[in-house]
Amino acid sequence: MKNRICTDKAPAAIGPYSQAIEVNGMIYTSGMIPVVPETGEIPEGSIAQAKQALLNLSNLLAAAGSSMDKVVKTTVFIKNMEEFGAINEVYQTFFTEPFPARSCVEVARLPKDVLIEIEAIALK
Protein backbone atom coordinates (compact mmCIF):
# COMPACT_ATOMS: atom_id res chain seq x y z
CA MET A 1 0.00 0.00 0.00
CA LYS A 2 1.26 3.49 -0.75
CA ASN A 3 0.56 6.69 1.15
CA ARG A 4 0.71 10.17 -0.31
CA ILE A 5 2.86 12.71 1.54
CA CYS A 6 1.95 16.38 1.22
CA THR A 7 3.10 19.55 2.98
CA ASP A 8 2.78 23.28 2.44
CA LYS A 9 6.40 23.66 3.63
CA ALA A 10 7.67 22.49 0.24
CA PRO A 11 6.63 23.54 -3.27
CA ALA A 12 3.25 22.19 -4.33
CA ALA A 13 3.14 19.71 -7.19
CA ILE A 14 2.81 21.50 -10.53
CA GLY A 15 1.47 18.49 -12.37
CA PRO A 16 -0.22 15.13 -11.85
CA TYR A 17 2.18 13.79 -9.21
CA SER A 18 2.63 13.67 -5.44
CA GLN A 19 5.28 15.53 -3.48
CA ALA A 20 6.27 12.16 -2.00
CA ILE A 21 5.00 8.61 -1.59
CA GLU A 22 5.58 6.21 1.28
CA VAL A 23 5.74 2.51 0.48
CA ASN A 24 6.74 -0.18 3.01
CA GLY A 25 8.63 2.24 5.25
CA MET A 26 10.47 3.96 2.39
CA ILE A 27 9.89 7.57 1.31
CA TYR A 28 10.26 8.42 -2.39
CA THR A 29 10.23 12.14 -3.09
CA SER A 30 9.55 14.01 -6.26
CA GLY A 31 12.20 16.49 -7.30
CA MET A 32 12.35 19.49 -5.00
CA ILE A 33 13.06 22.76 -6.75
CA PRO A 34 14.19 25.96 -5.00
CA VAL A 35 10.84 27.69 -4.77
CA VAL A 36 10.15 29.39 -1.43
CA PRO A 37 6.79 27.79 -0.52
CA GLU A 38 5.41 30.82 1.34
CA THR A 39 6.06 33.33 -1.45
CA GLY A 40 6.64 31.39 -4.67
CA GLU A 41 9.93 33.25 -5.10
CA ILE A 42 13.08 31.61 -6.48
CA PRO A 43 16.40 32.67 -4.93
CA GLU A 44 19.16 34.00 -7.19
CA GLY A 45 22.24 31.89 -7.92
CA SER A 46 23.15 28.24 -7.61
CA ILE A 47 24.25 28.37 -3.96
CA ALA A 48 21.04 29.99 -2.73
CA GLN A 49 18.97 27.70 -4.94
CA ALA A 50 20.76 24.59 -3.67
CA LYS A 51 20.11 25.67 -0.09
CA GLN A 52 16.40 26.28 -0.75
CA ALA A 53 15.94 23.01 -2.65
CA LEU A 54 17.58 21.10 0.22
CA LEU A 55 15.50 22.98 2.79
CA ASN A 56 12.36 22.04 0.83
CA LEU A 57 13.52 18.42 0.73
CA SER A 58 14.17 18.47 4.49
CA ASN A 59 10.70 19.89 5.16
CA LEU A 60 9.07 17.28 2.94
CA LEU A 61 10.91 14.45 4.67
CA ALA A 62 9.88 15.83 8.08
CA ALA A 63 6.24 15.82 6.93
CA ALA A 64 6.73 12.16 5.99
CA GLY A 65 8.10 11.29 9.43
CA SER A 66 11.65 11.01 8.13
CA SER A 67 14.71 13.27 8.01
CA MET A 68 17.82 14.07 6.04
CA ASP A 69 19.86 11.61 8.13
CA LYS A 70 17.62 8.80 6.90
CA VAL A 71 18.22 9.56 3.20
CA VAL A 72 19.86 6.64 1.41
CA LYS A 73 19.98 8.01 -2.17
CA THR A 74 19.63 11.36 -3.91
CA THR A 75 19.54 12.40 -7.51
CA VAL A 76 20.67 15.95 -8.20
CA PHE A 77 19.85 17.66 -11.48
CA ILE A 78 21.85 20.81 -12.21
CA LYS A 79 21.75 23.29 -15.05
CA ASN A 80 25.51 23.82 -15.16
CA MET A 81 28.13 21.24 -14.13
CA GLU A 82 30.53 24.15 -13.51
CA GLU A 83 28.49 24.76 -10.32
CA PHE A 84 29.16 21.21 -9.04
CA GLY A 85 31.74 22.27 -6.44
CA ALA A 86 29.69 25.14 -5.05
CA ILE A 87 26.59 22.95 -4.84
CA ASN A 88 28.62 20.26 -3.02
CA GLU A 89 29.60 22.83 -0.38
CA VAL A 90 25.92 23.48 0.38
CA TYR A 91 24.92 19.82 0.00
CA GLN A 92 27.36 18.60 2.64
CA THR A 93 25.88 20.97 5.23
CA PHE A 94 22.55 19.11 5.02
CA PHE A 95 23.93 15.57 5.30
CA THR A 96 26.33 13.75 7.62
CA GLU A 97 28.56 10.75 7.05
CA PRO A 98 27.97 8.24 5.81
CA PHE A 99 26.62 10.44 3.03
CA PRO A 100 23.77 9.06 0.92
CA ALA A 101 24.51 7.50 -2.43
CA ARG A 102 24.05 10.13 -5.14
CA SER A 103 23.81 10.73 -8.84
CA CYS A 104 24.36 14.21 -10.24
CA VAL A 105 23.58 15.08 -13.84
CA GLU A 106 23.63 18.24 -15.91
CA VAL A 107 20.35 18.89 -17.70
CA ALA A 108 19.27 21.30 -20.41
CA ARG A 109 16.33 22.76 -18.54
CA LEU A 110 14.40 22.38 -15.27
CA PRO A 111 10.88 23.42 -14.23
CA LYS A 112 10.48 27.17 -13.76
CA ASP A 113 13.99 27.55 -15.23
CA VAL A 114 15.62 26.85 -11.85
CA LEU A 115 19.27 25.84 -11.61
CA ILE A 116 18.84 22.72 -9.44
CA GLU A 117 16.35 19.99 -8.56
CA ILE A 118 16.88 17.26 -5.96
CA GLU A 119 14.96 14.05 -5.32
CA ALA A 120 15.56 11.48 -2.58
CA ILE A 121 14.81 8.04 -1.27
CA ALA A 122 14.73 7.79 2.53
CA LEU A 123 13.86 5.42 5.33
CA LYS A 124 10.82 6.36 7.39
PDB file of C-alpha atoms in Angstrom:
ATOM      1  CA  MET A   1       0.000   0.000   0.000  1.00  0.00           C
ATOM      2  CA  LYS A   2       1.262   3.492  -0.746  1.00  0.00           C
ATOM      3  CA  ASN A   3       0.561   6.687   1.151  1.00  0.00           C
ATOM      4  CA  ARG A   4       0.714  10.172  -0.315  1.00  0.00           C
ATOM      5  CA  ILE A   5       2.861  12.713   1.538  1.00  0.00           C
ATOM      6  CA  CYS A   6       1.949  16.383   1.219  1.00  0.00           C
ATOM      7  CA  THR A   7       3.104  19.549   2.980  1.00  0.00           C
ATOM      8  CA  ASP A   8       2.776  23.282   2.436  1.00  0.00           C
ATOM      9  CA  LYS A   9       6.399  23.659   3.635  1.00  0.00           C
ATOM     10  CA  ALA A  10       7.666  22.486   0.242  1.00  0.00           C
ATOM     11  CA  PRO A  11       6.629  23.538  -3.271  1.00  0.00           C
ATOM     12  CA  ALA A  12       3.249  22.189  -4.333  1.00  0.00           C
ATOM     13  CA  ALA A  13       3.137  19.708  -7.193  1.00  0.00           C
ATOM     14  CA  ILE A  14       2.813  21.505 -10.525  1.00  0.00           C
ATOM     15  CA  GLY A  15       1.470  18.488 -12.369  1.00  0.00           C
ATOM     16  CA  PRO A  16      -0.218  15.129 -11.852  1.00  0.00           C
ATOM     17  CA  TYR A  17       2.184  13.792  -9.206  1.00  0.00           C
ATOM     18  CA  SER A  18       2.626  13.667  -5.439  1.00  0.00           C
ATOM     19  CA  GLN A  19       5.282  15.533  -3.479  1.00  0.00           C
ATOM     20  CA  ALA A  20       6.275  12.162  -1.997  1.00  0.00           C
ATOM     21  CA  ILE A  21       5.004   8.614  -1.595  1.00  0.00           C
ATOM     22  CA  GLU A  22       5.583   6.212   1.282  1.00  0.00           C
ATOM     23  CA  VAL A  23       5.737   2.507   0.480  1.00  0.00           C
ATOM     24  CA  ASN A  24       6.742  -0.181   3.013  1.00  0.00           C
ATOM     25  CA  GLY A  25       8.626   2.238   5.252  1.00  0.00           C
ATOM     26  CA  MET A  26      10.467   3.960   2.395  1.00  0.00           C
ATOM     27  CA  ILE A  27       9.887   7.566   1.308  1.00  0.00           C
ATOM     28  CA  TYR A  28      10.259   8.417  -2.392  1.00  0.00           C
ATOM     29  CA  THR A  29      10.232  12.143  -3.089  1.00  0.00           C
ATOM     30  CA  SER A  30       9.555  14.008  -6.260  1.00  0.00           C
ATOM     31  CA  GLY A  31      12.199  16.494  -7.303  1.00  0.00           C
ATOM     32  CA  MET A  32      12.348  19.495  -5.003  1.00  0.00           C
ATOM     33  CA  ILE A  33      13.065  22.760  -6.754  1.00  0.00           C
ATOM     34  CA  PRO A  34      14.186  25.958  -5.004  1.00  0.00           C
ATOM     35  CA  VAL A  35      10.837  27.691  -4.766  1.00  0.00           C
ATOM     36  CA  VAL A  36      10.149  29.390  -1.426  1.00  0.00           C
ATOM     37  CA  PRO A  37       6.789  27.789  -0.520  1.00  0.00           C
ATOM     38  CA  GLU A  38       5.410  30.818   1.338  1.00  0.00           C
ATOM     39  CA  THR A  39       6.062  33.329  -1.446  1.00  0.00           C
ATOM     40  CA  GLY A  40       6.643  31.395  -4.667  1.00  0.00           C
ATOM     41  CA  GLU A  41       9.929  33.253  -5.101  1.00  0.00           C
ATOM     42  CA  ILE A  42      13.079  31.611  -6.481  1.00  0.00           C
ATOM     43  CA  PRO A  43      16.404  32.673  -4.931  1.00  0.00           C
ATOM     44  CA  GLU A  44      19.164  33.996  -7.191  1.00  0.00           C
ATOM     45  CA  GLY A  45      22.244  31.891  -7.921  1.00  0.00           C
ATOM     46  CA  SER A  46      23.145  28.241  -7.614  1.00  0.00           C
ATOM     47  CA  ILE A  47      24.251  28.373  -3.965  1.00  0.00           C
ATOM     48  CA  ALA A  48      21.037  29.992  -2.728  1.00  0.00           C
ATOM     49  CA  GLN A  49      18.969  27.701  -4.938  1.00  0.00           C
ATOM     50  CA  ALA A  50      20.760  24.586  -3.669  1.00  0.00           C
ATOM     51  CA  LYS A  51      20.113  25.668  -0.086  1.00  0.00           C
ATOM     52  CA  GLN A  52      16.403  26.277  -0.753  1.00  0.00           C
ATOM     53  CA  ALA A  53      15.941  23.012  -2.649  1.00  0.00           C
ATOM     54  CA  LEU A  54      17.583  21.099   0.216  1.00  0.00           C
ATOM     55  CA  LEU A  55      15.497  22.978   2.786  1.00  0.00           C
ATOM     56  CA  ASN A  56      12.360  22.042   0.827  1.00  0.00           C
ATOM     57  CA  LEU A  57      13.521  18.415   0.733  1.00  0.00           C
ATOM     58  CA  SER A  58      14.170  18.471   4.485  1.00  0.00           C
ATOM     59  CA  ASN A  59      10.696  19.893   5.160  1.00  0.00           C
ATOM     60  CA  LEU A  60       9.066  17.279   2.941  1.00  0.00           C
ATOM     61  CA  LEU A  61      10.913  14.452   4.675  1.00  0.00           C
ATOM     62  CA  ALA A  62       9.878  15.830   8.076  1.00  0.00           C
ATOM     63  CA  ALA A  63       6.238  15.820   6.933  1.00  0.00           C
ATOM     64  CA  ALA A  64       6.727  12.165   5.992  1.00  0.00           C
ATOM     65  CA  GLY A  65       8.099  11.289   9.435  1.00  0.00           C
ATOM     66  CA  SER A  66      11.655  11.010   8.134  1.00  0.00           C
ATOM     67  CA  SER A  67      14.708  13.266   8.007  1.00  0.00           C
ATOM     68  CA  MET A  68      17.823  14.069   6.037  1.00  0.00           C
ATOM     69  CA  ASP A  69      19.864  11.612   8.134  1.00  0.00           C
ATOM     70  CA  LYS A  70      17.615   8.803   6.898  1.00  0.00           C
ATOM     71  CA  VAL A  71      18.218   9.556   3.196  1.00  0.00           C
ATOM     72  CA  VAL A  72      19.856   6.637   1.406  1.00  0.00           C
ATOM     73  CA  LYS A  73      19.979   8.011  -2.174  1.00  0.00           C
ATOM     74  CA  THR A  74      19.628  11.357  -3.910  1.00  0.00           C
ATOM     75  CA  THR A  75      19.536  12.399  -7.513  1.00  0.00           C
ATOM     76  CA  VAL A  76      20.669  15.948  -8.201  1.00  0.00           C
ATOM     77  CA  PHE A  77      19.852  17.659 -11.485  1.00  0.00           C
ATOM     78  CA  ILE A  78      21.846  20.811 -12.208  1.00  0.00           C
ATOM     79  CA  LYS A  79      21.746  23.290 -15.046  1.00  0.00           C
ATOM     80  CA  ASN A  80      25.513  23.820 -15.160  1.00  0.00           C
ATOM     81  CA  MET A  81      28.129  21.242 -14.129  1.00  0.00           C
ATOM     82  CA  GLU A  82      30.534  24.147 -13.514  1.00  0.00           C
ATOM     83  CA  GLU A  83      28.492  24.757 -10.321  1.00  0.00           C
ATOM     84  CA  PHE A  84      29.156  21.206  -9.044  1.00  0.00           C
ATOM     85  CA  GLY A  85      31.741  22.267  -6.438  1.00  0.00           C
ATOM     86  CA  ALA A  86      29.688  25.143  -5.053  1.00  0.00           C
ATOM     87  CA  ILE A  87      26.594  22.946  -4.842  1.00  0.00           C
ATOM     88  CA  ASN A  88      28.619  20.262  -3.021  1.00  0.00           C
ATOM     89  CA  GLU A  89      29.602  22.835  -0.381  1.00  0.00           C
ATOM     90  CA  VAL A  90      25.923  23.481   0.377  1.00  0.00           C
ATOM     91  CA  TYR A  91      24.925  19.823  -0.003  1.00  0.00           C
ATOM     92  CA  GLN A  92      27.364  18.597   2.637  1.00  0.00           C
ATOM     93  CA  THR A  93      25.881  20.975   5.231  1.00  0.00           C
ATOM     94  CA  PHE A  94      22.546  19.110   5.019  1.00  0.00           C
ATOM     95  CA  PHE A  95      23.932  15.567   5.303  1.00  0.00           C
ATOM     96  CA  THR A  96      26.328  13.747   7.620  1.00  0.00           C
ATOM     97  CA  GLU A  97      28.564  10.749   7.053  1.00  0.00           C
ATOM     98  CA  PRO A  98      27.971   8.238   5.814  1.00  0.00           C
ATOM     99  CA  PHE A  99      26.625  10.436   3.027  1.00  0.00           C
ATOM    100  CA  PRO A 100      23.771   9.058   0.924  1.00  0.00           C
ATOM    101  CA  ALA A 101      24.510   7.496  -2.432  1.00  0.00           C
ATOM    102  CA  ARG A 102      24.054  10.133  -5.137  1.00  0.00           C
ATOM    103  CA  SER A 103      23.808  10.726  -8.841  1.00  0.00           C
ATOM    104  CA  CYS A 104      24.355  14.212 -10.242  1.00  0.00           C
ATOM    105  CA  VAL A 105      23.582  15.079 -13.838  1.00  0.00           C
ATOM    106  CA  GLU A 106      23.627  18.238 -15.911  1.00  0.00           C
ATOM    107  CA  VAL A 107      20.349  18.893 -17.697  1.00  0.00           C
ATOM    108  CA  ALA A 108      19.269  21.302 -20.413  1.00  0.00           C
ATOM    109  CA  ARG A 109      16.325  22.759 -18.543  1.00  0.00           C
ATOM    110  CA  LEU A 110      14.405  22.385 -15.272  1.00  0.00           C
ATOM    111  CA  PRO A 111      10.881  23.418 -14.234  1.00  0.00           C
ATOM    112  CA  LYS A 112      10.479  27.174 -13.756  1.00  0.00           C
ATOM    113  CA  ASP A 113      13.985  27.549 -15.229  1.00  0.00           C
ATOM    114  CA  VAL A 114      15.616  26.852 -11.849  1.00  0.00           C
ATOM    115  CA  LEU A 115      19.268  25.841 -11.610  1.00  0.00           C
ATOM    116  CA  ILE A 116      18.844  22.723  -9.439  1.00  0.00           C
ATOM    117  CA  GLU A 117      16.346  19.987  -8.562  1.00  0.00           C
ATOM    118  CA  ILE A 118      16.880  17.257  -5.964  1.00  0.00           C
ATOM    119  CA  GLU A 119      14.962  14.046  -5.317  1.00  0.00           C
ATOM    120  CA  ALA A 120      15.560  11.483  -2.585  1.00  0.00           C
ATOM    121  CA  ILE A 121      14.812   8.041  -1.267  1.00  0.00           C
ATOM    122  CA  ALA A 122      14.728   7.793   2.529  1.00  0.00           C
ATOM    123  CA  LEU A 123      13.862   5.422   5.333  1.00  0.00           C
ATOM    124  CA  LYS A 124      10.821   6.359   7.393  1.00  0.00           C
TER     125      LYS A 124
END
